[in-house]
């Protein structure tokens, strides 16, 4: 056996500790894990010649359970419970699959009401969305109360009282401020307020949820939720009424599966976050699987849709009548066009060259 220097032993240990310092199961380590595992799920689905949602729907419940990590969440969800949920989810799954293929999964639009849009732009985008059949709208709030009141009134007047309105504060408020602000926006009948405070403040979300319940306003959060353990605590603390998984922040499909099942056990609808590059393409698979094989419900359930950057993907989402139509191409819809990858490569891609040249000037 060759002799090993102390450095040969210590360096791997130091690297392991260093990686733990930027994790574990959160931050850059977890994001990188999600990227690698998402790619593997894409390859697995392509190998089977199925879109990812169909791969999951057809998979034996025992195999699905074997893909999940139950460490730290067994007080909320056991392997036995997960298996039983998936087994029961098979009842009626063929009919639900046919329904999805015919009608798609309901979506809501975030594209109409970003902060900073002038009123004319808000009106034009809302009018166009209504013409395209959208019935669920989300508006950004939190910068200025009087501006929020004016914008929410404008949008509510345009979409009417029967359509669904949600609000998103993107973590702007402290807990008391969130409650006070939403009391003043309650007249516009929002279904939820999204990310009202720090995404790490589980008890703060619970306080806000309790305070807003009499007003019929739920709390939605999850796009910044690091892992299944945080989701477990949010559920146990009754801190959210709408759970928003992110397909690239959680540890890929594996961790998303356990969160979908916990949400089902606690009776909380999943309404995925899809506001970033490629998130619509990925998360559609997870939520379609959830309906067919887990929740079997569309009540108060919808998936976010943002209409930008889909042109960079080989298999972009297909929206019809404000619904996600199930992908039919094999894989996880993650593959980007070669031309887009080349243009955005750092530092030699055309996009980066232009940006760097602008800085020099």
PDB file of C-alpha atoms in Angstrom, residues 34-301:
ATOM      1  CA  UNK A  34     -30.499  20.525  -8.431  1.00  0.00           C
ATOM      2  CA  UNK A  35     -28.809  21.376 -11.751  1.00  0.00           C
ATOM      3  CA  UNK A  36     -27.011  18.023 -11.952  1.00  0.00           C
ATOM      4  CA  UNK A  37     -29.989  15.951 -10.859  1.00  0.00           C
ATOM      5  CA  UNK A  38     -32.402  17.843 -13.132  1.00  0.00           C
ATOM      6  CA  UNK A  39     -30.104  16.941 -16.021  1.00  0.00           C
ATOM      7  CA  UNK A  40     -30.120  13.281 -14.955  1.00  0.00           C
ATOM      8  CA  UNK A  41     -33.933  13.233 -14.787  1.00  0.00           C
ATOM      9  CA  UNK A  42     -33.983  14.791 -18.261  1.00  0.00           C
ATOM     10  CA  UNK A  43     -31.724  11.983 -19.526  1.00  0.00           C
ATOM     11  CA  UNK A  44     -33.789   9.299 -17.779  1.00  0.00           C
ATOM     12  CA  UNK A  45     -37.015  10.559 -19.362  1.00  0.00           C
ATOM     13  CA  UNK A  46     -35.371  10.782 -22.793  1.00  0.00           C
ATOM     14  CA  UNK A  47     -34.031   7.244 -22.402  1.00  0.00           C
ATOM     15  CA  UNK A  48     -37.586   6.057 -21.716  1.00  0.00           C
ATOM     16  CA  UNK A  49     -38.958   8.147 -24.592  1.00  0.00           C
ATOM     17  CA  UNK A  50     -41.388  10.003 -22.314  1.00  0.00           C
ATOM     18  CA  UNK A  51     -41.900  13.538 -21.059  1.00  0.00           C
ATOM     19  CA  UNK A  52     -40.887  13.694 -17.403  1.00  0.00           C
ATOM     20  CA  UNK A  53     -44.447  14.052 -16.080  1.00  0.00           C
ATOM     21  CA  UNK A  54     -45.412  10.838 -17.886  1.00  0.00           C
ATOM     22  CA  UNK A  55     -42.304   9.035 -16.615  1.00  0.00           C
ATOM     23  CA  UNK A  56     -43.359   9.892 -13.049  1.00  0.00           C
ATOM     24  CA  UNK A  57     -47.032   9.051 -13.582  1.00  0.00           C
ATOM     25  CA  UNK A  58     -46.144   5.624 -14.986  1.00  0.00           C
ATOM     26  CA  UNK A  59     -43.537   4.842 -12.339  1.00  0.00           C
ATOM     27  CA  UNK A  60     -44.238   2.189  -9.706  1.00  0.00           C
ATOM     28  CA  UNK A  61     -44.967   3.862  -6.340  1.00  0.00           C
ATOM     29  CA  UNK A  62     -42.181   1.874  -4.701  1.00  0.00           C
ATOM     30  CA  UNK A  63     -39.661   3.219  -7.199  1.00  0.00           C
ATOM     31  CA  UNK A  64     -40.929   6.770  -6.679  1.00  0.00           C
ATOM     32  CA  UNK A  65     -40.573   6.415  -2.915  1.00  0.00           C
ATOM     33  CA  UNK A  66     -37.025   5.125  -3.372  1.00  0.00           C
ATOM     34  CA  UNK A  67     -36.162   8.401  -5.132  1.00  0.00           C
ATOM     35  CA  UNK A  68     -37.014  10.487  -2.048  1.00  0.00           C
ATOM     36  CA  UNK A  69     -34.928  11.328   1.004  1.00  0.00           C
ATOM     37  CA  UNK A  70     -36.971  11.144   4.211  1.00  0.00           C
ATOM     38  CA  UNK A  71     -34.203  12.330   6.523  1.00  0.00           C
ATOM     39  CA  UNK A  72     -35.375  15.115   8.817  1.00  0.00           C
ATOM     40  CA  UNK A  73     -38.995  14.922   7.627  1.00  0.00           C
ATOM     41  CA  UNK A  74     -40.158  11.563   8.996  1.00  0.00           C
ATOM     42  CA  UNK A  75     -42.066  13.395  11.749  1.00  0.00           C
ATOM     43  CA  UNK A  76     -44.205  14.885   8.961  1.00  0.00           C
ATOM     44  CA  UNK A  77     -44.080  12.186   6.265  1.00  0.00           C
ATOM     45  CA  UNK A  78     -42.936   8.564   6.475  1.00  0.00           C
ATOM     46  CA  UNK A  79     -42.002   6.243   3.637  1.00  0.00           C
ATOM     47  CA  UNK A  80     -45.079   4.172   4.378  1.00  0.00           C
ATOM     48  CA  UNK A  81     -47.348   7.213   4.174  1.00  0.00           C
ATOM     49  CA  UNK A  82     -45.736   8.318   0.915  1.00  0.00           C
ATOM     50  CA  UNK A  83     -46.216   4.895  -0.634  1.00  0.00           C
ATOM     51  CA  UNK A  84     -49.858   4.753   0.446  1.00  0.00           C
ATOM     52  CA  UNK A  85     -50.565   8.221  -0.995  1.00  0.00           C
ATOM     53  CA  UNK A  86     -49.028   7.263  -4.325  1.00  0.00           C
ATOM     54  CA  UNK A  87     -50.867   3.942  -4.357  1.00  0.00           C
ATOM     55  CA  UNK A  88     -54.208   5.678  -3.748  1.00  0.00           C
ATOM     56  CA  UNK A  89     -53.293   8.285  -6.364  1.00  0.00           C
ATOM     57  CA  UNK A  90     -53.474   5.618  -9.033  1.00  0.00           C
ATOM     58  CA  UNK A  91     -57.246   5.453  -8.657  1.00  0.00           C
ATOM     59  CA  UNK A  92     -58.698   7.601 -11.430  1.00  0.00           C
ATOM     60  CA  UNK A  93     -55.273   8.616 -12.735  1.00  0.00           C
ATOM     61  CA  UNK A  94     -56.051   7.570 -16.323  1.00  0.00           C
ATOM     62  CA  UNK A  95     -59.090   9.832 -16.397  1.00  0.00           C
ATOM     63  CA  UNK A  96     -57.107  12.738 -14.917  1.00  0.00           C
ATOM     64  CA  UNK A  97     -54.326  12.198 -17.454  1.00  0.00           C
ATOM     65  CA  UNK A  98     -56.846  12.327 -20.291  1.00  0.00           C
ATOM     66  CA  UNK A  99     -58.287  15.519 -18.766  1.00  0.00           C
ATOM     67  CA  UNK A 100     -54.841  17.137 -18.673  1.00  0.00           C
ATOM     68  CA  UNK A 101     -54.111  16.183 -22.276  1.00  0.00           C
ATOM     69  CA  UNK A 102     -57.418  17.680 -23.378  1.00  0.00           C
ATOM     70  CA  UNK A 103     -57.655  20.774 -21.178  1.00  0.00           C
ATOM     71  CA  UNK A 104     -54.234  21.429 -19.658  1.00  0.00           C
ATOM     72  CA  UNK A 105     -53.319  22.656 -16.167  1.00  0.00           C
ATOM     73  CA  UNK A 106     -54.698  26.079 -15.100  1.00  0.00           C
ATOM     74  CA  UNK A 107     -52.180  28.932 -15.097  1.00  0.00           C
ATOM     75  CA  UNK A 108     -52.052  32.511 -13.857  1.00  0.00           C
ATOM     76  CA  UNK A 109     -50.166  35.418 -15.377  1.00  0.00           C
ATOM     77  CA  UNK A 110     -47.585  37.602 -13.662  1.00  0.00           C
ATOM     78  CA  UNK A 111     -46.730  39.521 -16.829  1.00  0.00           C
ATOM     79  CA  UNK A 112     -49.359  42.276 -16.567  1.00  0.00           C
ATOM     80  CA  UNK A 113     -48.524  44.110 -13.363  1.00  0.00           C
ATOM     81  CA  UNK A 114     -44.836  44.427 -12.544  1.00  0.00           C
ATOM     82  CA  UNK A 115     -43.802  47.334 -10.333  1.00  0.00           C
ATOM     83  CA  UNK A 116     -42.782  50.345 -12.374  1.00  0.00           C
ATOM     84  CA  UNK A 117     -45.204  49.791 -15.236  1.00  0.00           C
ATOM     85  CA  UNK A 118     -47.085  53.014 -16.105  1.00  0.00           C
ATOM     86  CA  UNK A 119     -50.882  52.857 -15.980  1.00  0.00           C
ATOM     87  CA  UNK A 120     -51.231  52.741 -19.768  1.00  0.00           C
ATOM     88  CA  UNK A 121     -48.989  49.673 -19.914  1.00  0.00           C
ATOM     89  CA  UNK A 122     -50.960  47.976 -17.127  1.00  0.00           C
ATOM     90  CA  UNK A 123     -54.209  48.624 -18.984  1.00  0.00           C
ATOM     91  CA  UNK A 124     -52.855  47.399 -22.318  1.00  0.00           C
ATOM     92  CA  UNK A 125     -51.389  44.211 -20.843  1.00  0.00           C
ATOM     93  CA  UNK A 126     -54.508  43.423 -18.789  1.00  0.00           C
ATOM     94  CA  UNK A 127     -56.763  44.044 -21.777  1.00  0.00           C
ATOM     95  CA  UNK A 128     -54.644  41.785 -23.968  1.00  0.00           C
ATOM     96  CA  UNK A 129     -54.567  39.059 -21.281  1.00  0.00           C
ATOM     97  CA  UNK A 130     -58.357  39.183 -20.907  1.00  0.00           C
ATOM     98  CA  UNK A 131     -58.743  38.832 -24.673  1.00  0.00           C
ATOM     99  CA  UNK A 132     -56.445  35.794 -24.547  1.00  0.00           C
ATOM    100  CA  UNK A 133     -58.660  34.141 -21.936  1.00  0.00           C
ATOM    101  CA  UNK A 134     -56.710  34.748 -18.724  1.00  0.00           C
ATOM    102  CA  UNK A 135     -58.809  34.691 -15.554  1.00  0.00           C
ATOM    103  CA  UNK A 136     -56.096  34.729 -12.860  1.00  0.00           C
ATOM    104  CA  UNK A 137     -53.785  37.722 -12.395  1.00  0.00           C
ATOM    105  CA  UNK A 138     -50.936  38.603 -10.029  1.00  0.00           C
ATOM    106  CA  UNK A 139     -49.863  42.142  -9.163  1.00  0.00           C
ATOM    107  CA  UNK A 140     -46.623  43.202  -7.498  1.00  0.00           C
ATOM    108  CA  UNK A 141     -47.025  45.333  -4.363  1.00  0.00           C
ATOM    109  CA  UNK A 142     -45.030  46.701  -1.444  1.00  0.00           C
ATOM    110  CA  UNK A 143     -43.107  49.762  -2.606  1.00  0.00           C
ATOM    111  CA  UNK A 144     -45.690  52.475  -1.919  1.00  0.00           C
ATOM    112  CA  UNK A 145     -49.081  51.930  -0.296  1.00  0.00           C
ATOM    113  CA  UNK A 146     -50.995  54.637  -2.133  1.00  0.00           C
ATOM    114  CA  UNK A 147     -49.503  53.511  -5.436  1.00  0.00           C
ATOM    115  CA  UNK A 148     -50.507  49.919  -4.603  1.00  0.00           C
ATOM    116  CA  UNK A 149     -54.083  50.991  -3.853  1.00  0.00           C
ATOM    117  CA  UNK A 150     -54.296  52.872  -7.140  1.00  0.00           C
ATOM    118  CA  UNK A 151     -52.793  50.053  -9.214  1.00  0.00           C
ATOM    119  CA  UNK A 152     -54.856  47.316  -7.538  1.00  0.00           C
ATOM    120  CA  UNK A 153     -58.045  49.320  -8.060  1.00  0.00           C
ATOM    121  CA  UNK A 154     -57.164  49.814 -11.720  1.00  0.00           C
ATOM    122  CA  UNK A 155     -56.550  46.098 -12.247  1.00  0.00           C
ATOM    123  CA  UNK A 156     -59.560  44.934 -10.224  1.00  0.00           C
ATOM    124  CA  UNK A 157     -61.810  47.313 -12.158  1.00  0.00           C
ATOM    125  CA  UNK A 158     -60.459  45.931 -15.433  1.00  0.00           C
ATOM    126  CA  UNK A 159     -60.716  42.225 -14.630  1.00  0.00           C
ATOM    127  CA  UNK A 160     -63.965  42.455 -12.684  1.00  0.00           C
ATOM    128  CA  UNK A 161     -64.995  40.936  -9.344  1.00  0.00           C
ATOM    129  CA  UNK A 162     -65.310  37.336 -10.542  1.00  0.00           C
ATOM    130  CA  UNK A 163     -61.711  36.844 -11.673  1.00  0.00           C
ATOM    131  CA  UNK A 164     -58.885  35.854  -9.343  1.00  0.00           C
ATOM    132  CA  UNK A 165     -56.329  38.407  -8.129  1.00  0.00           C
ATOM    133  CA  UNK A 166     -53.141  37.612  -6.197  1.00  0.00           C
ATOM    134  CA  UNK A 167     -50.522  39.958  -4.735  1.00  0.00           C
ATOM    135  CA  UNK A 168     -46.752  39.526  -4.392  1.00  0.00           C
ATOM    136  CA  UNK A 169     -44.594  41.627  -2.042  1.00  0.00           C
ATOM    137  CA  UNK A 170     -41.268  39.909  -2.809  1.00  0.00           C
ATOM    138  CA  UNK A 171     -40.120  39.933   0.867  1.00  0.00           C
ATOM    139  CA  UNK A 172     -40.480  43.712   1.368  1.00  0.00           C
ATOM    140  CA  UNK A 173     -42.130  43.961   4.794  1.00  0.00           C
ATOM    141  CA  UNK A 174     -41.557  43.258   8.454  1.00  0.00           C
ATOM    142  CA  UNK A 175     -44.294  41.159  10.022  1.00  0.00           C
ATOM    143  CA  UNK A 176     -46.446  43.965  11.563  1.00  0.00           C
ATOM    144  CA  UNK A 177     -46.066  46.060   8.413  1.00  0.00           C
ATOM    145  CA  UNK A 178     -47.225  43.139   6.252  1.00  0.00           C
ATOM    146  CA  UNK A 179     -50.419  42.782   8.256  1.00  0.00           C
ATOM    147  CA  UNK A 180     -51.140  46.524   8.281  1.00  0.00           C
ATOM    148  CA  UNK A 181     -50.467  46.872   4.546  1.00  0.00           C
ATOM    149  CA  UNK A 182     -52.660  43.925   3.573  1.00  0.00           C
ATOM    150  CA  UNK A 183     -55.536  45.100   5.771  1.00  0.00           C
ATOM    151  CA  UNK A 184     -55.573  48.212   3.583  1.00  0.00           C
ATOM    152  CA  UNK A 185     -55.439  46.161   0.353  1.00  0.00           C
ATOM    153  CA  UNK A 186     -58.100  43.670   1.481  1.00  0.00           C
ATOM    154  CA  UNK A 187     -60.851  45.604  -0.349  1.00  0.00           C
ATOM    155  CA  UNK A 188     -59.472  44.251  -3.639  1.00  0.00           C
ATOM    156  CA  UNK A 189     -60.164  40.649  -2.546  1.00  0.00           C
ATOM    157  CA  UNK A 190     -56.758  39.047  -3.154  1.00  0.00           C
ATOM    158  CA  UNK A 191     -56.625  35.265  -2.931  1.00  0.00           C
ATOM    159  CA  UNK A 192     -53.143  35.468  -1.426  1.00  0.00           C
ATOM    160  CA  UNK A 193     -50.234  37.682  -0.504  1.00  0.00           C
ATOM    161  CA  UNK A 194     -46.995  36.133  -1.687  1.00  0.00           C
ATOM    162  CA  UNK A 195     -43.702  36.413   0.205  1.00  0.00           C
ATOM    163  CA  UNK A 196     -44.908  39.133   2.601  1.00  0.00           C
ATOM    164  CA  UNK A 197     -41.723  38.995   4.696  1.00  0.00           C
ATOM    165  CA  UNK A 198     -38.328  37.276   4.931  1.00  0.00           C
ATOM    166  CA  UNK A 199     -38.604  33.829   3.319  1.00  0.00           C
ATOM    167  CA  UNK A 200     -36.671  32.367   6.265  1.00  0.00           C
ATOM    168  CA  UNK A 201     -39.119  33.673   8.881  1.00  0.00           C
ATOM    169  CA  UNK A 202     -41.399  30.688   9.380  1.00  0.00           C
ATOM    170  CA  UNK A 203     -43.013  31.997  12.572  1.00  0.00           C
ATOM    171  CA  UNK A 204     -43.431  35.425  10.980  1.00  0.00           C
ATOM    172  CA  UNK A 205     -45.365  33.824   8.122  1.00  0.00           C
ATOM    173  CA  UNK A 206     -47.484  31.985  10.692  1.00  0.00           C
ATOM    174  CA  UNK A 207     -48.306  35.263  12.440  1.00  0.00           C
ATOM    175  CA  UNK A 208     -49.273  36.921   9.157  1.00  0.00           C
ATOM    176  CA  UNK A 209     -51.366  33.904   8.134  1.00  0.00           C
ATOM    177  CA  UNK A 210     -53.311  33.982  11.386  1.00  0.00           C
ATOM    178  CA  UNK A 211     -53.900  37.733  11.174  1.00  0.00           C
ATOM    179  CA  UNK A 212     -55.113  37.688   7.555  1.00  0.00           C
ATOM    180  CA  UNK A 213     -57.313  34.587   7.798  1.00  0.00           C
ATOM    181  CA  UNK A 214     -60.420  36.559   8.910  1.00  0.00           C
ATOM    182  CA  UNK A 215     -60.021  38.709   5.779  1.00  0.00           C
ATOM    183  CA  UNK A 216     -60.011  35.648   3.529  1.00  0.00           C
ATOM    184  CA  UNK A 217     -56.434  36.315   2.410  1.00  0.00           C
ATOM    185  CA  UNK A 218     -54.000  33.405   2.330  1.00  0.00           C
ATOM    186  CA  UNK A 219     -50.213  33.481   2.500  1.00  0.00           C
ATOM    187  CA  UNK A 220     -48.186  31.998  -0.355  1.00  0.00           C
ATOM    188  CA  UNK A 221     -44.457  31.305  -0.179  1.00  0.00           C
ATOM    189  CA  UNK A 222     -41.776  28.838  -1.193  1.00  0.00           C
ATOM    190  CA  UNK A 223     -39.804  30.132  -4.164  1.00  0.00           C
ATOM    191  CA  UNK A 224     -36.898  30.969  -1.818  1.00  0.00           C
ATOM    192  CA  UNK A 225     -37.431  27.928   0.409  1.00  0.00           C
ATOM    193  CA  UNK A 226     -34.133  26.078   0.655  1.00  0.00           C
ATOM    194  CA  UNK A 227     -35.260  22.498   1.135  1.00  0.00           C
ATOM    195  CA  UNK A 228     -37.882  20.001   2.284  1.00  0.00           C
ATOM    196  CA  UNK A 229     -37.093  20.701   5.963  1.00  0.00           C
ATOM    197  CA  UNK A 230     -38.145  24.344   5.669  1.00  0.00           C
ATOM    198  CA  UNK A 231     -41.308  23.325   3.873  1.00  0.00           C
ATOM    199  CA  UNK A 232     -42.003  20.809   6.636  1.00  0.00           C
ATOM    200  CA  UNK A 233     -41.776  23.564   9.233  1.00  0.00           C
ATOM    201  CA  UNK A 234     -43.936  25.973   7.215  1.00  0.00           C
ATOM    202  CA  UNK A 235     -46.604  23.288   6.985  1.00  0.00           C
ATOM    203  CA  UNK A 236     -46.384  22.261  10.629  1.00  0.00           C
ATOM    204  CA  UNK A 237     -46.590  25.894  11.770  1.00  0.00           C
ATOM    205  CA  UNK A 238     -49.638  26.587   9.555  1.00  0.00           C
ATOM    206  CA  UNK A 239     -47.572  29.406   8.092  1.00  0.00           C
ATOM    207  CA  UNK A 240     -48.831  29.170   4.501  1.00  0.00           C
ATOM    208  CA  UNK A 241     -52.040  28.425   2.653  1.00  0.00           C
ATOM    209  CA  UNK A 242     -50.448  28.089  -0.794  1.00  0.00           C
ATOM    210  CA  UNK A 243     -47.148  26.262  -1.285  1.00  0.00           C
ATOM    211  CA  UNK A 244     -44.851  27.431  -4.091  1.00  0.00           C
ATOM    212  CA  UNK A 245     -42.170  24.939  -5.041  1.00  0.00           C
ATOM    213  CA  UNK A 246     -39.272  26.009  -7.257  1.00  0.00           C
ATOM    214  CA  UNK A 247     -37.932  23.278  -9.525  1.00  0.00           C
ATOM    215  CA  UNK A 248     -34.352  24.628  -9.450  1.00  0.00           C
ATOM    216  CA  UNK A 249     -34.033  25.688  -5.800  1.00  0.00           C
ATOM    217  CA  UNK A 250     -35.154  22.393  -4.285  1.00  0.00           C
ATOM    218  CA  UNK A 251     -32.873  19.403  -4.823  1.00  0.00           C
ATOM    219  CA  UNK A 252     -34.392  18.504  -8.176  1.00  0.00           C
ATOM    220  CA  UNK A 253     -37.342  16.176  -8.785  1.00  0.00           C
ATOM    221  CA  UNK A 254     -36.304  13.970  -5.863  1.00  0.00           C
ATOM    222  CA  UNK A 255     -36.866  16.617  -3.210  1.00  0.00           C
ATOM    223  CA  UNK A 256     -39.848  18.147  -5.008  1.00  0.00           C
ATOM    224  CA  UNK A 257     -41.637  14.786  -4.790  1.00  0.00           C
ATOM    225  CA  UNK A 258     -41.374  14.716  -1.001  1.00  0.00           C
ATOM    226  CA  UNK A 259     -42.648  18.304  -0.759  1.00  0.00           C
ATOM    227  CA  UNK A 260     -45.621  17.558  -3.026  1.00  0.00           C
ATOM    228  CA  UNK A 261     -46.551  14.640  -0.784  1.00  0.00           C
ATOM    229  CA  UNK A 262     -46.164  16.654   2.438  1.00  0.00           C
ATOM    230  CA  UNK A 263     -48.377  19.379   0.992  1.00  0.00           C
ATOM    231  CA  UNK A 264     -50.989  16.765   0.114  1.00  0.00           C
ATOM    232  CA  UNK A 265     -50.903  15.307   3.618  1.00  0.00           C
ATOM    233  CA  UNK A 266     -51.395  18.767   5.169  1.00  0.00           C
ATOM    234  CA  UNK A 267     -54.132  19.700   2.687  1.00  0.00           C
ATOM    235  CA  UNK A 268     -52.239  22.662   1.219  1.00  0.00           C
ATOM    236  CA  UNK A 269     -52.531  23.377  -2.534  1.00  0.00           C
ATOM    237  CA  UNK A 270     -49.304  23.596  -4.531  1.00  0.00           C
ATOM    238  CA  UNK A 271     -49.033  26.592  -6.881  1.00  0.00           C
ATOM    239  CA  UNK A 272     -45.478  26.477  -8.275  1.00  0.00           C
ATOM    240  CA  UNK A 273     -43.172  29.430  -8.782  1.00  0.00           C
ATOM    241  CA  UNK A 274     -42.207  29.879 -12.419  1.00  0.00           C
ATOM    242  CA  UNK A 275     -40.878  33.424 -12.702  1.00  0.00           C
ATOM    243  CA  UNK A 276     -37.353  32.695 -13.939  1.00  0.00           C
ATOM    244  CA  UNK A 277     -35.510  31.457 -17.014  1.00  0.00           C
ATOM    245  CA  UNK A 278     -36.789  27.985 -17.878  1.00  0.00           C
ATOM    246  CA  UNK A 279     -38.824  27.539 -14.702  1.00  0.00           C
ATOM    247  CA  UNK A 280     -42.104  27.353 -16.619  1.00  0.00           C
ATOM    248  CA  UNK A 281     -40.612  24.622 -18.800  1.00  0.00           C
ATOM    249  CA  UNK A 282     -39.552  22.537 -15.797  1.00  0.00           C
ATOM    250  CA  UNK A 283     -42.246  23.040 -13.198  1.00  0.00           C
ATOM    251  CA  UNK A 284     -45.115  22.206 -15.556  1.00  0.00           C
ATOM    252  CA  UNK A 285     -44.028  18.558 -15.368  1.00  0.00           C
ATOM    253  CA  UNK A 286     -44.148  18.512 -11.569  1.00  0.00           C
ATOM    254  CA  UNK A 287     -47.573  20.104 -11.200  1.00  0.00           C
ATOM    255  CA  UNK A 288     -49.169  17.951 -13.908  1.00  0.00           C
ATOM    256  CA  UNK A 289     -47.798  14.886 -12.117  1.00  0.00           C
ATOM    257  CA  UNK A 290     -49.130  16.243  -8.832  1.00  0.00           C
ATOM    258  CA  UNK A 291     -52.670  16.493 -10.210  1.00  0.00           C
ATOM    259  CA  UNK A 292     -52.664  13.117 -11.953  1.00  0.00           C
ATOM    260  CA  UNK A 293     -50.917  11.030  -9.285  1.00  0.00           C
ATOM    261  CA  UNK A 294     -51.070  12.866  -5.933  1.00  0.00           C
ATOM    262  CA  UNK A 295     -53.604  15.622  -5.222  1.00  0.00           C
ATOM    263  CA  UNK A 296     -56.316  14.768  -7.787  1.00  0.00           C
ATOM    264  CA  UNK A 297     -57.633  18.309  -7.198  1.00  0.00           C
ATOM    265  CA  UNK A 298     -57.637  21.622  -9.057  1.00  0.00           C
ATOM    266  CA  UNK A 299     -59.351  23.596  -6.295  1.00  0.00           C
ATOM    267  CA  UNK A 300     -57.413  26.825  -5.636  1.00  0.00           C
ATOM    268  CA  UNK A 301     -54.539  25.406  -7.681  1.00  0.00           C
TER     269      UNK A 301
END
